[in-house]
CSV table of C-alpha atoms and ligand atoms in Angstrom, one decimal:
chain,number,residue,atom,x,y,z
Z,1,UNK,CA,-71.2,-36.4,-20.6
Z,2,UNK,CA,-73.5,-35.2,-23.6
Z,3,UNK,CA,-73.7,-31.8,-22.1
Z,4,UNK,CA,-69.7,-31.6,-21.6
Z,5,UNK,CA,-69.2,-33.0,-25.2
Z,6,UNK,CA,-71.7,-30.0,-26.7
Z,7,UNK,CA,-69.9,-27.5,-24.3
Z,8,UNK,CA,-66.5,-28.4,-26.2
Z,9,UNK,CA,-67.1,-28.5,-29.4
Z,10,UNK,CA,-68.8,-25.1,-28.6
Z,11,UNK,CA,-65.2,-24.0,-27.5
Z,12,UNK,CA,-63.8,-25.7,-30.3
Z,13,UNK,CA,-66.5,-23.4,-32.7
Z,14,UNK,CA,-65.9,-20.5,-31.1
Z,15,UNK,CA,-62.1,-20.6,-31.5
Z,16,UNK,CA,-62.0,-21.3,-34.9
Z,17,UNK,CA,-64.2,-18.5,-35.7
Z,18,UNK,CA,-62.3,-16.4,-33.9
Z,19,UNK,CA,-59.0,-17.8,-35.4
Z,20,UNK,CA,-60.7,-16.7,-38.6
Z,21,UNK,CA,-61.6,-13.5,-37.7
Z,22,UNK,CA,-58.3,-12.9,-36.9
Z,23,UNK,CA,-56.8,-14.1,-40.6
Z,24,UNK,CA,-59.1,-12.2,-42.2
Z,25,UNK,CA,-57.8,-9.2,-40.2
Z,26,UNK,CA,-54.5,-9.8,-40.4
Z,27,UNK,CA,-54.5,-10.0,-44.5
Z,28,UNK,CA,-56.7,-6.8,-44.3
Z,29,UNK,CA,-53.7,-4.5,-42.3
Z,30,UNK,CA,-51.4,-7.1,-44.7
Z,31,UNK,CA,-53.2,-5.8,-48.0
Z,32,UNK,CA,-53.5,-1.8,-46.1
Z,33,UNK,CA,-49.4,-2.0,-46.1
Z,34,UNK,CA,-49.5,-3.9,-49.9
Z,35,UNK,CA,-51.5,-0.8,-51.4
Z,36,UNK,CA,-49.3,1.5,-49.8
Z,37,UNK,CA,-46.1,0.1,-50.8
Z,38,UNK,CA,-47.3,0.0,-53.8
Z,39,UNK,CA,-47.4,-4.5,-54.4
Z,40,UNK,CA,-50.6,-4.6,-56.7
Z,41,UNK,CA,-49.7,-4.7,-60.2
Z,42,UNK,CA,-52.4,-5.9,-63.2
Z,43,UNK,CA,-51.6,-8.3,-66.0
Z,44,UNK,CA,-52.8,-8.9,-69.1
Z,45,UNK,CA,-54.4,-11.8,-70.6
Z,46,UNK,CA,-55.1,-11.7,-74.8
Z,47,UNK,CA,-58.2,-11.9,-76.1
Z,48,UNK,CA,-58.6,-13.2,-79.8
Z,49,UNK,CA,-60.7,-13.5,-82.7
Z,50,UNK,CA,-61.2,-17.2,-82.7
Z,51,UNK,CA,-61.2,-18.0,-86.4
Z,52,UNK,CA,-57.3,-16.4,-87.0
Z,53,UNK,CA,-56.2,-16.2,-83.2
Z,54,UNK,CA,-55.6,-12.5,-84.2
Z,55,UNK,CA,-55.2,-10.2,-80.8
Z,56,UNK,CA,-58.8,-8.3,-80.5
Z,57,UNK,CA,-58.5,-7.7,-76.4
Z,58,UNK,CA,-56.2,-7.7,-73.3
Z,59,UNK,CA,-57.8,-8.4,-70.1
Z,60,UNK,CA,-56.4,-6.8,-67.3
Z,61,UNK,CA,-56.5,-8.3,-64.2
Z,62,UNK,CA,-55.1,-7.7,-60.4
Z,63,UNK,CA,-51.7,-9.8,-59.0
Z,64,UNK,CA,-50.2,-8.7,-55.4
Z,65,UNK,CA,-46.8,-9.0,-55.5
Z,66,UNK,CA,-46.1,-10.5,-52.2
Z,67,UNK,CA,-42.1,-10.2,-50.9
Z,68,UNK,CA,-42.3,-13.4,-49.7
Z,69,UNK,CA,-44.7,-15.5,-51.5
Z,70,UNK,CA,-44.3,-14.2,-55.1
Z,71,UNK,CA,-47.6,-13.1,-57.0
Z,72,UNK,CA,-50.5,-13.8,-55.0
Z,73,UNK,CA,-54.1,-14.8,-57.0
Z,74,UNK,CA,-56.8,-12.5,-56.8
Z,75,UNK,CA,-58.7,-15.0,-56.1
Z,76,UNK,CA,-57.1,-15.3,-52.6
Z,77,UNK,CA,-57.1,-11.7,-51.6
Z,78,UNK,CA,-59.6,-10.1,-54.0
Z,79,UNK,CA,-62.6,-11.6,-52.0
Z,80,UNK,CA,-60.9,-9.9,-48.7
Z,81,UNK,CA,-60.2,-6.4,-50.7
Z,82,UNK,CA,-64.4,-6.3,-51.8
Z,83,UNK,CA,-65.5,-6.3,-48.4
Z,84,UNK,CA,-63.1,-4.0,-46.6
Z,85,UNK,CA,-62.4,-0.7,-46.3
Z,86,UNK,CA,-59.6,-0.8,-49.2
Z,87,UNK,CA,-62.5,-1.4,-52.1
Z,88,UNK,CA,-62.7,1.2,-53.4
Z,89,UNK,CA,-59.4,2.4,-53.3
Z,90,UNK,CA,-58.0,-0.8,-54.9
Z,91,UNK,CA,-61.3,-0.6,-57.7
Z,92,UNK,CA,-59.7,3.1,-58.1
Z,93,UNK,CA,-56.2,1.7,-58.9
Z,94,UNK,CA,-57.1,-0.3,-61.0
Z,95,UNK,CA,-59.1,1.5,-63.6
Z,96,UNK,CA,-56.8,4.5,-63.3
Z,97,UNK,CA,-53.7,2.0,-64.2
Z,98,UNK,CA,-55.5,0.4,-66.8
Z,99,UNK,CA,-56.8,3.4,-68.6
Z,100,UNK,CA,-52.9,4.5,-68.7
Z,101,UNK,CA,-51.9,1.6,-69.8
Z,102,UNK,CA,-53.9,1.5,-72.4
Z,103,UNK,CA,-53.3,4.7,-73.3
Z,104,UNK,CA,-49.5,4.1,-73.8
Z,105,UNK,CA,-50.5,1.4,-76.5
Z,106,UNK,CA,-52.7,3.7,-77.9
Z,107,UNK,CA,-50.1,6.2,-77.9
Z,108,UNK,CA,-47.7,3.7,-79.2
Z,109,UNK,CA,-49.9,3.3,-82.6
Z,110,UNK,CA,-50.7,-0.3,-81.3
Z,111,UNK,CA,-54.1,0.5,-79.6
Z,112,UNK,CA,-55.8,-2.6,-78.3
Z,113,UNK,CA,-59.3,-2.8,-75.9
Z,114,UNK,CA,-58.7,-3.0,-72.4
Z,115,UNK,CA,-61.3,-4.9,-70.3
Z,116,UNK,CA,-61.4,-4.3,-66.5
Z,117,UNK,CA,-63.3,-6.0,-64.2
Z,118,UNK,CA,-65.5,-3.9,-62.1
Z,119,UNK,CA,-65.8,-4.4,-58.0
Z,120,UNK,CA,-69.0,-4.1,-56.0
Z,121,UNK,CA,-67.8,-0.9,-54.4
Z,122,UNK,CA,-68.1,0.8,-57.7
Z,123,UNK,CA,-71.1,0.5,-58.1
Z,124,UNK,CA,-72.4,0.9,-54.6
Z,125,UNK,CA,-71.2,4.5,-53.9
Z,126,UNK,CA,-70.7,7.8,-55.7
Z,127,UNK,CA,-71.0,7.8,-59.6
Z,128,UNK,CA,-69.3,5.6,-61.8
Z,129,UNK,CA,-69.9,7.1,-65.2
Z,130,UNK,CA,-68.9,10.2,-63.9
Z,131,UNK,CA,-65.4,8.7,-62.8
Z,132,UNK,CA,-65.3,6.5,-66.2
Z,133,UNK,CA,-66.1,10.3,-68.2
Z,134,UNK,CA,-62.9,12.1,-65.9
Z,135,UNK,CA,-60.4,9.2,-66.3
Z,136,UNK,CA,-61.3,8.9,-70.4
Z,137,UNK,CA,-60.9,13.3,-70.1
Z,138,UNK,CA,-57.5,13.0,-68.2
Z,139,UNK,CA,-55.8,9.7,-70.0
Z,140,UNK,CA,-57.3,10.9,-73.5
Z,141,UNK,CA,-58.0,7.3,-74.1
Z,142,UNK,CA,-60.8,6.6,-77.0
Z,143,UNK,CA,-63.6,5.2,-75.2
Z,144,UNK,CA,-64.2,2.3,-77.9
Z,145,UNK,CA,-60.6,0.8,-76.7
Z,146,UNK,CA,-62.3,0.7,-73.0
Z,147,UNK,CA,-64.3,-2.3,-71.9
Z,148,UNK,CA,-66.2,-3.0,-68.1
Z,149,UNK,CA,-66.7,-6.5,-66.9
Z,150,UNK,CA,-69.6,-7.2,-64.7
Z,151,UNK,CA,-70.9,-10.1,-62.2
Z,152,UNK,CA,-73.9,-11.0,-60.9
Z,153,UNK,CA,-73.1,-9.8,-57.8
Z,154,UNK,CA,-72.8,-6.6,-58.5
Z,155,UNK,CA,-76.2,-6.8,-60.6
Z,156,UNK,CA,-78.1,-7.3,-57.1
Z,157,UNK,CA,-77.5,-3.7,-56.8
Z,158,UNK,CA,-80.2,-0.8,-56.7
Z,159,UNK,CA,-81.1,-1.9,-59.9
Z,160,UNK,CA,-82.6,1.4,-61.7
Z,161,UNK,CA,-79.4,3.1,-60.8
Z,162,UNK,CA,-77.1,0.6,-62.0
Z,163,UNK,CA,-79.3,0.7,-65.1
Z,164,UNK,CA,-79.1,4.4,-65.2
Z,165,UNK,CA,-75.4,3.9,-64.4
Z,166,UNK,CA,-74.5,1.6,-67.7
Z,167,UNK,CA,-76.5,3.8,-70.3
Z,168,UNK,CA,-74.6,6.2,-69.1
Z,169,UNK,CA,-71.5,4.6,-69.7
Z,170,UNK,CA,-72.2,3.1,-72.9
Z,171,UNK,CA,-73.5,6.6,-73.8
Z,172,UNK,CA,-69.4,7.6,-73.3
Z,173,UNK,CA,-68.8,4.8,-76.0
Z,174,UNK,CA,-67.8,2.0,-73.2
Z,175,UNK,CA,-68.4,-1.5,-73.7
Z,176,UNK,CA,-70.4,-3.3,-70.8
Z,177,UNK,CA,-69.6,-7.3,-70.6
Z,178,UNK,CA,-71.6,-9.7,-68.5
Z,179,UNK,CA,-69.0,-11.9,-67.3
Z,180,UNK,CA,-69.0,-15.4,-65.9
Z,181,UNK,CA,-72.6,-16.0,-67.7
Z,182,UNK,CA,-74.0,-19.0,-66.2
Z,183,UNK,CA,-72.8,-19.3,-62.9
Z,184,UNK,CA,-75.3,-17.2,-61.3
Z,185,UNK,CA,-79.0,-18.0,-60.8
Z,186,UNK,CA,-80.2,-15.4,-62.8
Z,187,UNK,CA,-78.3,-14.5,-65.6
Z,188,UNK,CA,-81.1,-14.3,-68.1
Z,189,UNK,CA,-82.9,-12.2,-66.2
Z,190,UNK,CA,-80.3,-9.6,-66.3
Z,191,UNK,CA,-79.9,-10.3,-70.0
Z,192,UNK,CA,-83.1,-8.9,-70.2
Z,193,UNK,CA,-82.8,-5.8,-67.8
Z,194,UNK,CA,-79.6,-4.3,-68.7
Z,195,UNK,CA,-78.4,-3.1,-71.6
Z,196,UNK,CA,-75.5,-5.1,-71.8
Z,197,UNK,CA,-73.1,-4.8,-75.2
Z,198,UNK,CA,-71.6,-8.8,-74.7
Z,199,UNK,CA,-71.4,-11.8,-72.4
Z,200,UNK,CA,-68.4,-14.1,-71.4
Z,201,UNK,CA,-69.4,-17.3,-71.0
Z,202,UNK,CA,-67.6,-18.9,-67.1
Z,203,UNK,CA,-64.7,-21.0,-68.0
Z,204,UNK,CA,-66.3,-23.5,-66.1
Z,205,UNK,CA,-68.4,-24.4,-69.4
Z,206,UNK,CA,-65.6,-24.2,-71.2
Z,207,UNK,CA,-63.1,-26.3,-69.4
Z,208,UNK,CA,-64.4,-29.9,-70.6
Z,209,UNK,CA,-66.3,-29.0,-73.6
Z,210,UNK,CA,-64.9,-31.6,-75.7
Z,211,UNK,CA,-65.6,-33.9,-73.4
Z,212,UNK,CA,-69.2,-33.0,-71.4
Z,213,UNK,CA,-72.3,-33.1,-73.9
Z,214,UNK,CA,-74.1,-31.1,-71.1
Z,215,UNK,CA,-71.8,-28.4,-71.1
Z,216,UNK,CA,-71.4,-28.1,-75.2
Z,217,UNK,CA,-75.6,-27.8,-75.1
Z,218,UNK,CA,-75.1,-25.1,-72.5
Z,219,UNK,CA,-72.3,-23.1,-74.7
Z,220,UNK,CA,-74.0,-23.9,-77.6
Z,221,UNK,CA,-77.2,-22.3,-76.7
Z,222,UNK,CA,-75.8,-19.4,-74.7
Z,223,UNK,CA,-74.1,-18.4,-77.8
Z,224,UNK,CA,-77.4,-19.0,-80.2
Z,225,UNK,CA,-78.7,-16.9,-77.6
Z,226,UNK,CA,-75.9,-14.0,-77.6
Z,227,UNK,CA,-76.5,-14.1,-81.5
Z,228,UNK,CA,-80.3,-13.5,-81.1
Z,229,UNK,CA,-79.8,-10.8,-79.0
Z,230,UNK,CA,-77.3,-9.2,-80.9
Z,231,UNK,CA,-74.7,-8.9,-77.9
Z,232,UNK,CA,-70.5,-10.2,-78.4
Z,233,UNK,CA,-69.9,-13.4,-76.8
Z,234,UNK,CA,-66.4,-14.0,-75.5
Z,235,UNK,CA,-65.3,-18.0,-74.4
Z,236,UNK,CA,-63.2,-17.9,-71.3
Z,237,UNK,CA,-60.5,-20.9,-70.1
Z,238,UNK,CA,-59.8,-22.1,-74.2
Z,239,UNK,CA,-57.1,-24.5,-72.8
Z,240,UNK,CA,-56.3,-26.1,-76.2
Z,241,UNK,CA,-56.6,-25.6,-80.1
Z,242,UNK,CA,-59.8,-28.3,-80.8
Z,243,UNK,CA,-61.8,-27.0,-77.4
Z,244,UNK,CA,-61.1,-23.1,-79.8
Z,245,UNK,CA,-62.5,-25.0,-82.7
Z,246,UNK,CA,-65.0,-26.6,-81.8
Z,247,UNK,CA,-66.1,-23.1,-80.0
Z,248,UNK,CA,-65.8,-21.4,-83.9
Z,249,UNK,CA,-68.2,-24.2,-85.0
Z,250,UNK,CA,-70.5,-23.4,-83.1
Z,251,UNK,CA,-70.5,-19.7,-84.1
Z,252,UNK,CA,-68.4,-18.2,-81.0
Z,253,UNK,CA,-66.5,-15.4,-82.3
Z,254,UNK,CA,-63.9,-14.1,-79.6
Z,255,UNK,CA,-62.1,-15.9,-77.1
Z,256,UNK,CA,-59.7,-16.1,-74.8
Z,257,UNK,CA,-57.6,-19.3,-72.3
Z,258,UNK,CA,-54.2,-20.4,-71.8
Z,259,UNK,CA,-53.8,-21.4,-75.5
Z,260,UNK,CA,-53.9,-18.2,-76.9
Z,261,UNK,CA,-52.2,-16.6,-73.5
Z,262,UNK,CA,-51.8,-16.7,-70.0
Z,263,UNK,CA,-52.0,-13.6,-67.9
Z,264,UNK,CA,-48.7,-11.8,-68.1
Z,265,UNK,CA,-47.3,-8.1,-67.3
Z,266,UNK,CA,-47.5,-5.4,-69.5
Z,267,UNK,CA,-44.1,-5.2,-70.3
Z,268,UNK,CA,-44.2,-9.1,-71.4
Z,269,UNK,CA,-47.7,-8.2,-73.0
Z,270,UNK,CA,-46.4,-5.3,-75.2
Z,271,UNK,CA,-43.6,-7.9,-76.4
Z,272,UNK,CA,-45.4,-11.2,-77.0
Z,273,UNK,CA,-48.4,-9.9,-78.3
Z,274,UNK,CA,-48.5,-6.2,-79.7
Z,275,UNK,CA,-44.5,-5.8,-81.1
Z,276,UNK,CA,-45.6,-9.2,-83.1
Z,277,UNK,CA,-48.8,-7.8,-84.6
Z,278,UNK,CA,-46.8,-4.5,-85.2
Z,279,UNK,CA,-44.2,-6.7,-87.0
Z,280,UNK,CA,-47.2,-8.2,-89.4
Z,281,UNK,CA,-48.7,-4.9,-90.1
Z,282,UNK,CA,-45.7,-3.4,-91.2
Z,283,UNK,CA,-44.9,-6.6,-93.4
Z,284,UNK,CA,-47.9,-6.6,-95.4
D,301,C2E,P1,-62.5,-13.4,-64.4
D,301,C2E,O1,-62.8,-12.0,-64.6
D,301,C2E,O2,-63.5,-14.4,-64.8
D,301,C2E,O3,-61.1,-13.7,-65.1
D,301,C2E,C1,-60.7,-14.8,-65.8
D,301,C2E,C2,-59.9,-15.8,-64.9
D,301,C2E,O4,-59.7,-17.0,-65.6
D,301,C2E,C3,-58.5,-15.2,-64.6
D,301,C2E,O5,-58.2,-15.7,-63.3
D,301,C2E,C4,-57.7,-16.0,-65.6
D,301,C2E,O6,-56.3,-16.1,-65.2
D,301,C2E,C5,-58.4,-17.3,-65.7
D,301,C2E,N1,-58.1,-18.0,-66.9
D,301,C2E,C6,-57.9,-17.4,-68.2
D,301,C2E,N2,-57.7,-18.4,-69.1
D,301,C2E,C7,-57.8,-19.6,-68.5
D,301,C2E,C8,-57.7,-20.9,-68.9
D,301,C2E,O7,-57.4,-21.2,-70.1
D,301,C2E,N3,-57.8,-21.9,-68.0
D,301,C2E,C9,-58.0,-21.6,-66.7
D,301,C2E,N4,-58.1,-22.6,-65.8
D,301,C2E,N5,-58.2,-20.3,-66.2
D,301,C2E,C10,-58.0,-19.3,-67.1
D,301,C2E,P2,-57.5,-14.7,-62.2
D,301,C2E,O8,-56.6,-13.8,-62.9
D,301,C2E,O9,-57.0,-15.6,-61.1
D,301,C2E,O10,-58.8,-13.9,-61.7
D,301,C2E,C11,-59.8,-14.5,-61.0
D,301,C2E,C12,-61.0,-13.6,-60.8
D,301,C2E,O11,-60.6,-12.5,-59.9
D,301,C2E,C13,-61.4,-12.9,-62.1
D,301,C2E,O12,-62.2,-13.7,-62.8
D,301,C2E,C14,-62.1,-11.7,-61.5
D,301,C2E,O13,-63.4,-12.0,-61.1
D,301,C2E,C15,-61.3,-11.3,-60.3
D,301,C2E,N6,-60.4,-10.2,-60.6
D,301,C2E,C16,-59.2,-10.3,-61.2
D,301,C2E,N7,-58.6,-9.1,-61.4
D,301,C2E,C17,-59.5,-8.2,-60.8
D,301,C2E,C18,-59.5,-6.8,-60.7
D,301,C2E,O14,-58.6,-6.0,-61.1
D,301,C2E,N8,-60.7,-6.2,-60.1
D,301,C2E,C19,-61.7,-7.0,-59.7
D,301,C2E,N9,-62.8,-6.4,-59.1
D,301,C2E,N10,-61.7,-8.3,-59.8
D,301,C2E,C20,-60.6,-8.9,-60.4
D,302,MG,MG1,-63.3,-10.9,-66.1
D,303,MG,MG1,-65.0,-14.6,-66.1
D,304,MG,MG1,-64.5,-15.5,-62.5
């Protein structure tokens, strides 16, 4: 009876392994046809200055616009897209789109720094500051308005070419951010390794601030700590007006959460956030 009971649940394993094998392949020929036809788009989420809430950043980040679900998270797809073929073609589309996007505002006379979130891929093959130096040469977009956000993941690369890699790049006059400090095991050690310009401390830190004495010791120190080493520290997830407060208190200088914006198009972007400051310039 033992031996029949271990021979099922074997099936049992084995089934569901394969049933996820096959999910996973059907949202990778799924996410093939979305690139083709063209269902990726990026959004745009402000980042401030915390002590006026005046517009400093956009972060652009990836939606699929399913037909029949609406927009997908990244989070549900993005996972899929950085360990398939499609990486780097997706990690292609998105810089290119954000540089011209960025480029139009610039354009526009209502510049503002893009942030884009780099993908393993990128920094796995072929040469990223050479691709960052031929997309600033074809936009025309001033480096200084073009920011690259980095995980730990992608810091277990080859790590003297990744070093080599973001001198490089900051060499062009492109800001490299640390983002999601904290969540990894070894985020100080990478503090110390890379020359990074900034950090963005995880939302999870952030989240229940007010409320978790653990987490205000962690944000509190991590941004003593940004201070001392003379890097930008950005607050992610600011969900209300006293958790932004209590972040300028305790010296935190940009931001950026559902209270100051969510993620939104560019179109919706351009009229919430840059026609208003626009607006203000030209009134004063
Ligand atoms: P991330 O880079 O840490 O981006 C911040 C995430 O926090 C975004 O989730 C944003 O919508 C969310 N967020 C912002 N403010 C708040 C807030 O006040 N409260 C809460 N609860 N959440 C907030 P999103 O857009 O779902 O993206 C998730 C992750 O997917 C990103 O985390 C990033 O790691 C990845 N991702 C997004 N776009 C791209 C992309 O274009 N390329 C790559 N490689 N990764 C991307
Ligand atoms: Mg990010
Ligand atoms: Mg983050
Ligand atoms: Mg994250």
């Amino acid at each position: 009876r033992a031996k029949m009971t271990r021979r099922g649940s074997h099936v049992i394993f084995e089934s569901a392994i394969r049933q996820e094998l096959e999910n996973r392949l059907t949202l990778e020929s799924e996410l093939a046809l979305a690139a083709d036809r063209g269902e990726f788009e990026l959004f745009y989420q402000p980042q401030v200055r915390l002590v006026d809430g005046s517009l400093v950043g956009a972060e652009a980040l990836i939606r699929w616009r399913h037909p029949a679900r609406g927009y997908v998270s990244p989070g549900e797809f993005m996972p899929v897209v950085n360990t398939s073929a499609l990486s780097e073609r997706i990690a292609s589309w998105v810089m290119e789109t954000a540089c011209r996007q960025a480029r139009a505002w610039e354009l526009s006379g209502n510049g503002v720094r893009v942030a884009i979130n780099l993908s393993p891929s990128q920094l796995d093959s072929g040469d990223l500051a050479h691709s960052v130096a031929a997309l600033l040469k074809t936009t025309g977009l001033t480096p200084s308005l073009l920011e690259l956000e980095v995980t730990e993941d992608i810091l277990l690369h080859d790590e003297s070419r990744v070093l080599d890699m973001f001198k490089r790049i900051q060499q062009l006059g492109v800001r490299v951010l640390f983002d999601d400090f904290g969540t990894g095991y070894a985020s100080l050690s990478y503090l110390k390794k890379f020359p990074l310009d900034g950090l963005k401390i995880d939302r999870s830190f952030v989240l229940d601030l007010l409320a978790d004495s653990d987490d205000a010791a962690i944000v509190g120190s991590t941004i003593g700590l940004s201070k001392q080493l003379g890097l930008t520290v950005v607050a992610e997830g600011i969900e209300n007006r006293a958790t932004a407060d209590f972040l300028v208190s305790m010296g935190c200088e940009e931001g950026q959460g559902y209270f100051f914006g969510r993620p939104m198009p560019a179109v919706a972007f351009e009229k919430q956030f840059l026609a208003a400051r626009l607006e203000a310039v030209s009134a004063a």
